[in-house]
XYZ file of C-alpha atoms in Angstrom:
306
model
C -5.373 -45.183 76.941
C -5.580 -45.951 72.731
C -4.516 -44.281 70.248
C -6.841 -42.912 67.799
C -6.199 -46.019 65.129
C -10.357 -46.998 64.856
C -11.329 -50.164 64.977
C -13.327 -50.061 62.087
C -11.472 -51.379 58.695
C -10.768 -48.474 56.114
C -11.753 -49.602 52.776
C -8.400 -50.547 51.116
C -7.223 -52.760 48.252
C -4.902 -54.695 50.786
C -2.114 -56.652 49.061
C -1.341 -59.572 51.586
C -2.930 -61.309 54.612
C -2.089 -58.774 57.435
C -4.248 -56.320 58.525
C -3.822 -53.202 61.221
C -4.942 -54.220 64.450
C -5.048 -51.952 67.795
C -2.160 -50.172 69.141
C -1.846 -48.150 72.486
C -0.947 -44.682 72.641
C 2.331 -43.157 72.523
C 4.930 -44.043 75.287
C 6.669 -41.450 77.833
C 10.038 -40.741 78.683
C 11.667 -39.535 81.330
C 12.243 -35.759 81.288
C 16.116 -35.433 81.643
C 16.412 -37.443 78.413
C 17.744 -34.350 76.258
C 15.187 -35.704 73.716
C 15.863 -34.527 69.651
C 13.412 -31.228 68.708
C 10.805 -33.610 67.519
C 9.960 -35.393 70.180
C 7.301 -32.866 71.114
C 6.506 -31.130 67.659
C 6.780 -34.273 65.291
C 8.578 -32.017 63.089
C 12.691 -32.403 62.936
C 13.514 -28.875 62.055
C 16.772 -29.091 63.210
C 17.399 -31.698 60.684
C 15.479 -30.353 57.643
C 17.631 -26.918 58.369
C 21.095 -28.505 58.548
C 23.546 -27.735 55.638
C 24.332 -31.506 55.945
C 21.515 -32.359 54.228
C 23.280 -31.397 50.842
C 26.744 -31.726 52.314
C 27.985 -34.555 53.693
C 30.038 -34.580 57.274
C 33.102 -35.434 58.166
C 33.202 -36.304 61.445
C 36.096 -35.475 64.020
C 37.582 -37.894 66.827
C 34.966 -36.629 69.219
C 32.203 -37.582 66.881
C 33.364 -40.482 65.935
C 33.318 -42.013 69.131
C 29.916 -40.808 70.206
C 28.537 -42.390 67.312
C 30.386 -45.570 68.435
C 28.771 -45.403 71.569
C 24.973 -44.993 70.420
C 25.925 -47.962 67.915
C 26.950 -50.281 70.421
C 23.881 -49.311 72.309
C 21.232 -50.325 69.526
C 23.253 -53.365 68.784
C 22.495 -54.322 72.684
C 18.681 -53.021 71.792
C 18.115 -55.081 69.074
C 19.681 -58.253 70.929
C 17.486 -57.782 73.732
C 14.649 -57.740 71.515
C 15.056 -59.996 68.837
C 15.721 -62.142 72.055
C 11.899 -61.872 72.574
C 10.454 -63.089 69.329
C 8.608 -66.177 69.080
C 5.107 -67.215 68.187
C 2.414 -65.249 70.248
C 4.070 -62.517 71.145
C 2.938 -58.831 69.958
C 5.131 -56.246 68.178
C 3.410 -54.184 70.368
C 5.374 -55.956 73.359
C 8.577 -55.829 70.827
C 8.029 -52.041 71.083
C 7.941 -52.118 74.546
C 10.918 -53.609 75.014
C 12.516 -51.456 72.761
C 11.494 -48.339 74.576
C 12.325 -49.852 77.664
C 15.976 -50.443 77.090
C 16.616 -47.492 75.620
C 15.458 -44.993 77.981
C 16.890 -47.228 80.753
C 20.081 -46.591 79.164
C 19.624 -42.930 78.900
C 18.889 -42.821 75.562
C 15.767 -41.626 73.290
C 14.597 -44.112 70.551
C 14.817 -41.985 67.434
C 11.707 -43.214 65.412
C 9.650 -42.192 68.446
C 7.477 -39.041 66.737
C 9.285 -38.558 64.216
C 7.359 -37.026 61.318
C 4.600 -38.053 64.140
C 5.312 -42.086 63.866
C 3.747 -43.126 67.215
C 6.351 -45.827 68.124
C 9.561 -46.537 69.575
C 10.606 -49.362 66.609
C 9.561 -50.158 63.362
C 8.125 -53.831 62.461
C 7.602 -54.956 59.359
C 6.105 -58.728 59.063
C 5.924 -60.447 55.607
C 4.820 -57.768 52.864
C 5.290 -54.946 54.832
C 8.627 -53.558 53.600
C 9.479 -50.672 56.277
C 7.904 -48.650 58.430
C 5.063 -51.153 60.092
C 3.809 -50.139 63.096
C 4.022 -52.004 65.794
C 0.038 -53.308 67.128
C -1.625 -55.855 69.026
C -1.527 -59.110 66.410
C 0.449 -62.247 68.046
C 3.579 -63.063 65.940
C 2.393 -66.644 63.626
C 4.687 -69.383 62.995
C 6.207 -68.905 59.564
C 6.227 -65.065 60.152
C 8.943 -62.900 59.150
C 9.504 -59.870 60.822
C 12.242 -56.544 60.486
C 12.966 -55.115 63.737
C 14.034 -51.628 62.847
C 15.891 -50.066 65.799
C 17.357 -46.496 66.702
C 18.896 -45.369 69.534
C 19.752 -41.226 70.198
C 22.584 -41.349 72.602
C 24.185 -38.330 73.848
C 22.693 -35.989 70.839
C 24.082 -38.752 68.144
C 21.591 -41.980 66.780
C 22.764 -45.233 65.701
C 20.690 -46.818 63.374
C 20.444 -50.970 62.179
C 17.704 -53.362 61.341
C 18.012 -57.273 61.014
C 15.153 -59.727 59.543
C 13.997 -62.753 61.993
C 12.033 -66.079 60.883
C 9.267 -66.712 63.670
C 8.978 -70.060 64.465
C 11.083 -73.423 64.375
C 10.917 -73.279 60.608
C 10.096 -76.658 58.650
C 8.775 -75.864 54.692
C 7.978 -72.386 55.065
C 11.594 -71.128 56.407
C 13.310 -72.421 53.098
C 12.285 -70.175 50.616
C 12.060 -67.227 53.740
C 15.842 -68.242 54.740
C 16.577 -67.751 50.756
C 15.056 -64.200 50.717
C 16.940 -63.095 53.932
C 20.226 -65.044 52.911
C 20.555 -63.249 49.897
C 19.456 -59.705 51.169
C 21.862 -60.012 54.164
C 24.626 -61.074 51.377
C 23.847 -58.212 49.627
C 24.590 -55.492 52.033
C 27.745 -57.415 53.177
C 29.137 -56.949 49.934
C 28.055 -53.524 49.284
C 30.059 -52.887 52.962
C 33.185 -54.655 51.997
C 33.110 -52.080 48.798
C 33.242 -49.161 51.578
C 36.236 -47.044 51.754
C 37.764 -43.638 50.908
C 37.445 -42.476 47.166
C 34.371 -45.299 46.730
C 31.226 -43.633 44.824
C 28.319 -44.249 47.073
C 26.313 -44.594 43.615
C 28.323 -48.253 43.103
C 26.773 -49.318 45.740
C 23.717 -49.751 44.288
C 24.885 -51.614 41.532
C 26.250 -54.281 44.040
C 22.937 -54.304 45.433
C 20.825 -55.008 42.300
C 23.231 -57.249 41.179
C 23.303 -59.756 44.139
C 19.078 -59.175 43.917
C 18.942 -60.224 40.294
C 21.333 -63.197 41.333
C 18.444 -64.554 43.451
C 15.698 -63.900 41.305
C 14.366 -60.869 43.810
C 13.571 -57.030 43.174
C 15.219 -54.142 45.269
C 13.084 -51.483 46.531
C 13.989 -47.849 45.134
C 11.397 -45.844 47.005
C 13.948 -46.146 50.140
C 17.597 -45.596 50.498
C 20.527 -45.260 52.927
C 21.320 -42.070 54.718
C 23.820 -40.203 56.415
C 23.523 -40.043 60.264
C 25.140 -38.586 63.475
C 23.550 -35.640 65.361
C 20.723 -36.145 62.593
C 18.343 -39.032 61.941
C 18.825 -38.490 58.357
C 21.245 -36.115 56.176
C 23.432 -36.530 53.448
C 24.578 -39.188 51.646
C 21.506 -40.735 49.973
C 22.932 -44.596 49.702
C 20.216 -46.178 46.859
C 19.740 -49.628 46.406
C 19.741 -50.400 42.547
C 21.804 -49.522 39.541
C 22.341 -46.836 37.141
C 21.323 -44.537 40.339
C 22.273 -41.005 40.584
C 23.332 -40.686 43.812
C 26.791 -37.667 44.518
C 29.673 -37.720 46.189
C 32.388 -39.924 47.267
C 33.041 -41.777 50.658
C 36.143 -40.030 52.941
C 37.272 -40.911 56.138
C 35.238 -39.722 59.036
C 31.444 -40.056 57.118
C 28.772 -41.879 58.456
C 25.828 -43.808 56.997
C 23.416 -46.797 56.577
C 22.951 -48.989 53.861
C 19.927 -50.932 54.173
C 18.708 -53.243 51.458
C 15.032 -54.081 51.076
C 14.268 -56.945 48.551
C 10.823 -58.283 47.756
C 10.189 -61.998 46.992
C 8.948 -60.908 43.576
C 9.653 -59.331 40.730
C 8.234 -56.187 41.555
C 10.121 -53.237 43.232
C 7.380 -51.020 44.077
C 5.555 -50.666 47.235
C 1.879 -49.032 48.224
C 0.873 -47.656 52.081
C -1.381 -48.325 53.936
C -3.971 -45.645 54.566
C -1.600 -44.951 58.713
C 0.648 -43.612 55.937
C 3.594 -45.379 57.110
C 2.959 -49.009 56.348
C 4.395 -49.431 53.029
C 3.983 -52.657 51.820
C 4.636 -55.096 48.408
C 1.803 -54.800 45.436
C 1.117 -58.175 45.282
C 1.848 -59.462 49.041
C 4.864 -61.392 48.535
C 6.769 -61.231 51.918
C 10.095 -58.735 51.973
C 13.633 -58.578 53.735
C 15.771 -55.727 54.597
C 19.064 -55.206 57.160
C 20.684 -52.144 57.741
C 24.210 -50.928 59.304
C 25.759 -47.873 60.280
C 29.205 -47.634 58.852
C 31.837 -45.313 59.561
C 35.056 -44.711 56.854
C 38.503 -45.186 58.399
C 41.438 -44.005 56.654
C 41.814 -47.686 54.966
C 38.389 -49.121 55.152
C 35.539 -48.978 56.797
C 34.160 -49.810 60.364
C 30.420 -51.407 60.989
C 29.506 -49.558 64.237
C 26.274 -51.878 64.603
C 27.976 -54.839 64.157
C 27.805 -57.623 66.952
């Protein structure tokens, strides 16, 4: 069975190389799963309703370790299949790996029909920025890809994403290794800033900074988010300076950050007409990785970590 994606080309002012191809409809689960309210509607009411989407939890013991739990698990999910990527092989099979291990591990893979995205992962290769859709084209040599992977476990999701170079590198991997280098640098510092009384509007000045540094732009039309029995609450976490983003970090508060940086000097980004592909202007490639963090009384913890 296919989805409804046509096979004819829209008429678009594409900005890169890539181009949608065909992608099969969306994938079952098995009915004891407890799935989130969406899973069936496409519409996360539970989540738009919450008063944590202008106040931001504190989570108790109990919480705490649940969120540990679903963490751990999309750590394993994104080992198993990053594991998988080589030259050849489909983000379409990447998704169904993805939705695989998840629901054999009792879980439900939180992008799944969300806001009515039709897969279990997110894949971004070269200009796409976030949010690609995983299809039928073969992975290339000299790719990059984001795997962007979330796991609901026992009512709570844990949420990371980690760029790959396809391929056994050579020329192209030096300037690609550069881009992802830097990006991953970035949110490692704007972690080790993490802990109680920290301004989660600092951290995007970390984040621009280290992007300016190596001669990149940060996306603003993305940002971190709080998580836990939600997908996506309060804090917003943005990536670049002179934000305006409220609140300070206290122990027990959850949330991503999740750098994007193009290989240009342009920050913005344009969809495709699925309305989910967003991609660079001018088709330069982009890198992003993402945490969940949780605030200790001294620090912070990186739940995804491996």
């Amino acid at each position: 069975k296919r989805s409804s994606r046509s096979g004819k080309m829209p008429t678009f002012a594409w900005t890169g190389k890539l181009r949608p191809r065909k992608t099969t409809a969306k994938r079952s689960y098995p009915s004891g799963l407890n799935p989130p309210d969406y899973a069936s509607s496409g519409w996360p009411e539970e989540e738009f309703g919450s008063r944590f989407q202008s106040t931001v939890e504190v989570k108790p013991h109990e919480a705490r370790q649940a969120m540990r739990a679903a963490c751990s698990l999309a750590r394993h999910v994104m080992d198993t299949v990053a594991w998988a990527l080589e030259p050849g092989v489909t983000t379409e099979e990447l998704d169904r790996i993805c939705h695989a291990v998840t629901v054999g591990n009792g879980a439900y893979p939180s992008p799944l029909n969300y806001m009515g995205f039709p897969k279990s992962l997110c894949t971004s290769v070269n200009e796409v920025v976030c949010h690609g859709i995983p299809d039928a084209r073969p992975l290339e040599d000299g790719d990059i890809v984001n795997l962007d992977i979330t796991v609901r476990l026992n009512g709570y999701h844990g949420d990371l994403n980690e760029t790959y170079y396809v391929g056994k590198g050579g020329a192209k991997s030096k300037a690609a290794q550069k881009l992802m280098d830097c990006t991953r640098k970035a949110l490692e510092k704007a972690i080790a800033y993490c802990r109680p009384g920290r301004r989660f509007r600092d951290l995007g000045e970390i984040i621009a900074e280290e992007a300016s540094r190596g001669g990149y732009a940060s996306v603003k039309d993305f940002c971190g988010h709080g998580i836990g029995q939600l997908f996506h609450c309060a804090p917003n976490v943005p990536h670049y300076a002179r934000n305006k983003a409220i609140g300070v970090m206290k122990e027990g508060m959850t949330f991503t950050i999740e750098p994007m940086f193009n290989e240009s000097s342009s920050h913005k980004v344009v969809h495709w007409p699925d309305g989910w592909t967003a991609v660079t202007t001018n088709g330069a490639r982009s890198a992003q990785y993402e945490h969940t963090l949780l605030i200790t009384s001294d620090g912070v913890e990186v739940l995804t970590a491996r």
